[in-house]
Each structure stands twice: as structure tokens, then as C-alpha cells.
Coordinates of C-alpha atoms in Angstrom, one line a residue:
M1 CA -1.5 10.9 -2.3
A2 CA -3.2 13.9 -0.9
E3 CA -6.6 12.2 -1.1
T4 CA -5.3 9.3 0.9
N5 CA -4.0 11.7 3.6
D6 CA -7.4 13.5 3.7
L7 CA -9.3 10.2 4.2
V8 CA -7.1 8.5 6.7
P9 CA -8.4 10.3 9.8
H10 CA -11.8 8.9 9.0
S11 CA -10.5 5.4 8.5
H12 CA -8.9 5.7 11.9
E13 CA -12.2 6.6 13.5
A14 CA -14.0 3.8 11.7
P15 CA -11.8 0.8 11.2
S16 CA -12.3 -1.6 8.3
P17 CA -14.4 -4.8 8.8
L18 CA -11.1 -6.7 9.0
Q19 CA -10.3 -4.8 12.2
R20 CA -13.7 -5.1 13.9
P21 CA -13.2 -8.6 15.4
A22 CA -9.8 -7.5 16.8
G23 CA -10.7 -4.0 17.9
A24 CA -9.4 -4.6 21.5
L25 CA -6.0 -5.9 20.3
Q26 CA -2.9 -3.8 20.2
A27 CA -1.7 -2.6 16.8
R28 CA 1.6 -4.3 17.1
L29 CA -0.1 -7.7 17.8
L30 CA -2.4 -7.2 14.8
I31 CA 0.4 -6.4 12.5
S32 CA 2.7 -9.1 13.7
A33 CA 0.0 -11.8 13.6
A34 CA -1.0 -10.7 10.1
L35 CA 2.6 -10.9 8.9
L36 CA 2.8 -14.5 10.3
V37 CA -0.4 -15.4 8.4
F38 CA 1.1 -13.9 5.3
A39 CA 4.3 -16.0 5.8
A40 CA 2.2 -19.1 6.3
T41 CA 0.2 -18.6 3.2
N42 CA 3.4 -18.1 1.2
I43 CA 4.8 -21.4 2.4
A44 CA 1.5 -23.1 1.7
S45 CA 1.4 -21.6 -1.8
W46 CA 5.0 -22.8 -2.4
Q47 CA 3.9 -26.4 -1.6
S48 CA 0.5 -26.1 -3.2
P49 CA -0.3 -28.7 -5.9
T50 CA -3.2 -26.9 -7.6
L51 CA -4.0 -23.5 -9.0
L52 CA -7.3 -23.4 -7.1
T53 CA -5.5 -23.8 -3.8
I54 CA -3.1 -21.1 -4.7
M55 CA -5.9 -18.7 -5.6
A56 CA -7.6 -19.4 -2.3
L57 CA -4.4 -18.7 -0.4
R58 CA -4.0 -15.5 -2.4
V59 CA -7.3 -14.3 -1.0
V60 CA -5.9 -14.9 2.6
M61 CA -2.7 -13.1 1.6
A62 CA -4.6 -10.1 0.4
A63 CA -6.7 -10.0 3.6
S64 CA -3.7 -10.1 5.8
T65 CA -2.0 -7.4 3.8
G66 CA -5.1 -5.2 3.9
L67 CA -5.2 -5.6 7.7
I68 CA -1.5 -4.6 8.0
V69 CA -1.9 -1.5 5.8
V70 CA -5.1 -0.3 7.5
T71 CA -3.7 -0.9 11.0
A72 CA -0.4 0.8 10.2
L73 CA -2.2 3.9 8.7
G74 CA -4.4 4.1 11.8
L75 CA -1.4 3.8 14.1
A76 CA 0.4 6.6 12.2
V77 CA -2.6 8.9 12.7
R78 CA -2.8 8.0 16.4
L79 CA 0.9 8.6 17.1
A80 CA 1.7 11.6 15.0
P81 CA 0.8 15.2 16.1
A82 CA -1.9 16.9 14.1
E83 CA 0.5 19.1 12.2
R84 CA 2.5 16.2 11.0
R85 CA -0.3 13.7 10.4
A86 CA -0.2 13.8 6.6
R87 CA 3.5 13.3 6.6
A88 CA 3.2 10.3 8.9
V89 CA 0.6 8.7 6.6
S90 CA 2.7 9.5 3.6
T91 CA 5.7 7.7 5.3
V92 CA 3.6 4.6 5.7
V93 CA 2.5 4.7 2.1
M94 CA 6.0 5.4 1.0
G95 CA 7.1 2.2 2.7
I96 CA 4.4 0.3 0.8
T97 CA 5.5 1.9 -2.5
A98 CA 9.2 1.3 -1.7
S99 CA 8.4 -2.4 -1.3
L100 CA 6.9 -2.5 -4.7
V101 CA 9.8 -0.5 -6.2
L102 CA 12.2 -3.2 -4.8
A103 CA 9.9 -6.2 -5.4
V104 CA 9.2 -5.6 -9.1
P105 CA 12.8 -5.6 -10.4
T106 CA 13.9 -8.2 -7.8
G107 CA 11.0 -10.5 -8.8
R108 CA 11.9 -10.2 -12.5
T109 CA 15.6 -10.9 -11.7
I110 CA 14.7 -14.0 -9.7
A111 CA 12.3 -15.2 -12.3
E112 CA 14.9 -14.8 -15.0
H113 CA 17.7 -16.7 -13.1
W114 CA 15.9 -19.1 -10.8
D115 CA 12.5 -20.8 -10.4
G116 CA 9.8 -18.2 -10.0
T117 CA 8.4 -20.1 -7.0
T118 CA 11.6 -19.2 -5.1
I119 CA 9.9 -15.9 -4.3
L120 CA 7.4 -17.5 -2.1
P121 CA 9.7 -18.9 0.7
L122 CA 11.7 -15.6 0.5
N123 CA 8.5 -13.7 1.1
A124 CA 7.8 -15.9 4.1
A125 CA 11.3 -15.4 5.6
L126 CA 11.1 -11.7 5.2
A127 CA 7.6 -11.6 6.7
I128 CA 8.7 -13.5 9.8
L129 CA 11.7 -11.2 10.2
V130 CA 9.6 -8.1 9.9
A131 CA 7.0 -9.5 12.4
G132 CA 9.7 -9.8 15.0
I133 CA 11.0 -6.3 14.3
V134 CA 7.4 -4.9 14.5
W135 CA 6.8 -6.7 17.8
M136 CA 10.0 -5.3 19.4
A137 CA 10.0 -1.8 17.8
L138 CA 6.4 -0.6 17.9
P139 CA 5.2 1.0 21.1
R140 CA 2.3 -0.5 23.1
T141 CA -0.9 1.3 22.3
A142 CA -4.1 1.5 24.3
S143 CA -6.8 -0.8 23.0
H144 CA -10.1 0.5 21.7
A145 CA -13.6 -0.9 21.4
P146 CA -14.7 -2.0 17.9
V147 CA -16.6 0.7 16.0
P148 CA -20.1 -0.5 15.1
L149 CA -20.6 -1.3 11.4
R150 CA -23.5 1.2 11.2
R151 CA -21.2 4.0 12.3
Q152 CA -18.7 3.0 9.7
L153 CA -21.3 3.0 7.0
S154 CA -22.6 6.4 8.1
L155 CA -19.3 7.9 6.7
L156 CA -20.6 7.1 3.2
A157 CA -23.4 9.6 3.7
N158 CA -20.7 12.4 3.8
A159 CA -20.3 13.9 0.3
G160 CA -16.7 14.8 1.0
T161 CA -15.9 11.2 1.9
I162 CA -17.6 9.9 -1.3
L163 CA -15.7 12.4 -3.4
G164 CA -12.4 11.4 -1.8
L165 CA -13.1 7.7 -2.3
T166 CA -14.1 8.3 -5.9
V167 CA -10.9 10.2 -6.7
T168 CA -8.8 7.6 -4.9
F169 CA -10.5 4.8 -6.8
L170 CA -10.0 6.4 -10.2
W171 CA -6.4 7.3 -9.3
L172 CA -5.5 3.8 -8.2
D173 CA -7.4 2.3 -11.2
G174 CA -5.3 4.4 -13.6
Y175 CA -2.1 3.6 -11.8
A176 CA -2.9 -0.1 -11.9
V177 CA -3.6 0.0 -15.6
L178 CA -0.4 1.8 -16.3
N179 CA 1.6 -0.8 -14.2
T180 CA -0.1 -3.6 -16.1
Y181 CA 0.8 -2.5 -19.6
L182 CA 4.1 -0.6 -18.9
A183 CA 6.4 -3.6 -19.0
P184 CA 4.9 -5.2 -22.1
Y185 CA 5.0 -1.7 -23.8
L186 CA 8.7 -1.3 -23.0
L187 CA 9.5 -4.8 -24.2
S188 CA 7.4 -4.9 -27.4
V189 CA 7.2 -1.3 -28.6
V190 CA 10.3 0.4 -27.1
E191 CA 12.2 -2.9 -27.5
L192 CA 14.2 -2.7 -24.2
D193 CA 15.8 -5.8 -22.8
G194 CA 14.9 -7.3 -19.5
E195 CA 17.5 -5.4 -17.4
A196 CA 16.5 -2.1 -19.0
V197 CA 12.8 -2.7 -18.2
S198 CA 13.7 -3.5 -14.6
L199 CA 15.7 -0.3 -14.3
T200 CA 12.9 1.7 -15.8
L201 CA 10.4 0.3 -13.4
L202 CA 12.8 1.0 -10.5
L203 CA 13.1 4.7 -11.6
F204 CA 9.3 4.8 -12.0
G205 CA 8.9 3.6 -8.4
I206 CA 11.5 6.0 -7.0
A207 CA 9.5 8.9 -8.6
S208 CA 6.4 7.5 -6.9
I209 CA 8.2 7.6 -3.5
V210 CA 9.3 11.2 -4.0
G211 CA 5.8 12.1 -5.0
I212 CA 4.3 10.5 -1.9
Q213 CA 6.6 12.3 0.5
L214 CA 6.0 15.6 -1.4
G215 CA 2.3 15.1 -1.2
G216 CA 2.4 14.5 2.5
F217 CA 4.5 17.6 3.0
L218 CA 2.3 19.8 0.9
T219 CA -0.9 18.5 2.6
D220 CA 0.5 19.5 6.0
R221 CA 1.6 22.9 4.7
V222 CA -1.1 24.1 2.3
G223 CA -4.0 21.6 2.9
P224 CA -5.4 18.7 0.9
H225 CA -7.6 20.7 -1.5
R226 CA -4.9 22.9 -2.9
T227 CA -2.5 19.9 -3.0
L228 CA -5.0 17.8 -4.8
T229 CA -6.0 20.5 -7.3
T230 CA -2.4 21.3 -8.2
T231 CA -1.1 17.7 -8.4
K232 CA -4.0 16.4 -10.4
A233 CA -3.7 19.2 -12.9
L234 CA 0.0 18.4 -13.3
H235 CA -0.9 14.7 -13.7
V236 CA -3.4 15.5 -16.5
L237 CA -0.9 17.7 -18.2
V238 CA 1.8 15.0 -18.2
Q239 CA -0.6 12.4 -19.4
R240 CA -1.7 14.7 -22.3
T241 CA 2.0 15.2 -23.2
L242 CA 2.5 11.4 -23.4

């Protein structure tokens, strides 16, 4: 988490390509519009007759989700005072993680008791609800001019940025691999039932939320480098124990 906190100020200065065409728009409009696009693609996927169409819609879903995350992180950096910036970022990421914590066991329960496609209209309804909340709750923010792509790419010439991106990539890659094989491992090797697997995944997610908040707090207090060194060493130790 600390590496994410360290990189977010740069991402705010140089928005992603998804943000460039809409650089002059307010953050709340971007997030609300992206949520409505996400809702529309979920409804379209629910009614889609072919796998190819669903895959194409998934790309649009991912793009809208990416826009929401990047805009929310940038907004957190803009609104928070410097001494609380890492905690503001960790709060946004905690919300993302909390959604996964709730979604994984909820999705498994829905799939076990109802048609799995029921998740799609539920996603759409929640996205529309959140879009309304975002529009009413988020403050108006001053628009900014899009940052040229050349300036964005110039960040890649910074060794610290490259190192942070590499650590983040490896961390997320390992996390994704663990999530991919954790449920089959619990079912096949540990021989837990479906409800026990859902509970284990829930506890795993809660631990992630606690770690994210702790990472933001430590980054604000002792800095990203000490936080990264300590937490990564602890991570390696735990992995070796397993």
C-alpha cells in the first residue's frame, strides 16, 4: 500500500490517458458518468446473447472502473492536506478493497442460490445509486487543463517512479495469483465447504482493509521508504512461513 501512496501524487500531476479527453470536467461529473457507463454495460451484459459481446462489454466496464479509480485517487490528493495525503489515498483504496471483500462472498452466495447472471442487474442498480450519491456529496472542484502525453511519459524517465511501478506490479501480480488459487486450494486441499470458503475470503479481505489503513497511517508518520521496507520484509517472512 505504501508504494501506491508514494506514486499517487505523480498520478495526480499526470492523469492517465483515460482522463486526458475530459481534463476540463469536474471530478464528480467524471465519476458519476463513469458509474452510469458501468451500469449500462452491466445491463447490456445481462441481456447479451453471445460471449464475444460480453467480453467486449467487459473491456468497457474495465475502462470505466479505471477512470473512477484514477479520478477518485487524484481527487483525494487534491482535497487532503499534505500531512494526511497518504491516509486519504489509503481510504480510497480501502473502499475499493472493501467492495471486493463484500463482493466475493456475496457473489458466491448469489451463484449458489440463484442464477449467476442476477449479479449484473444488481451491479447496475448499485452503480446508479452510487452515481447519484457521488453527484450530491462530492464538492465542486476547479477544472484543469489536460496534461500533455509527453509530460506524462516523462515521468517514466524517473528512476524512483520506475522502481515504484515495478514494486507495485509485482505486488499486485502476486496478490492476484493468490486470489486466483486460494478458493480452489481451500475447496480441494483443505476441503472446506462453500460457506467456510466465503468466510475465509471475507476474513482475508478484512485483513487487507486493516493493512491498507495501517500503510497509509505509517506512510504519513514515518515516510514511504521505511514503511515499504518494513512491510515487505514482514510479507516475505509470512510467505516463507506458509
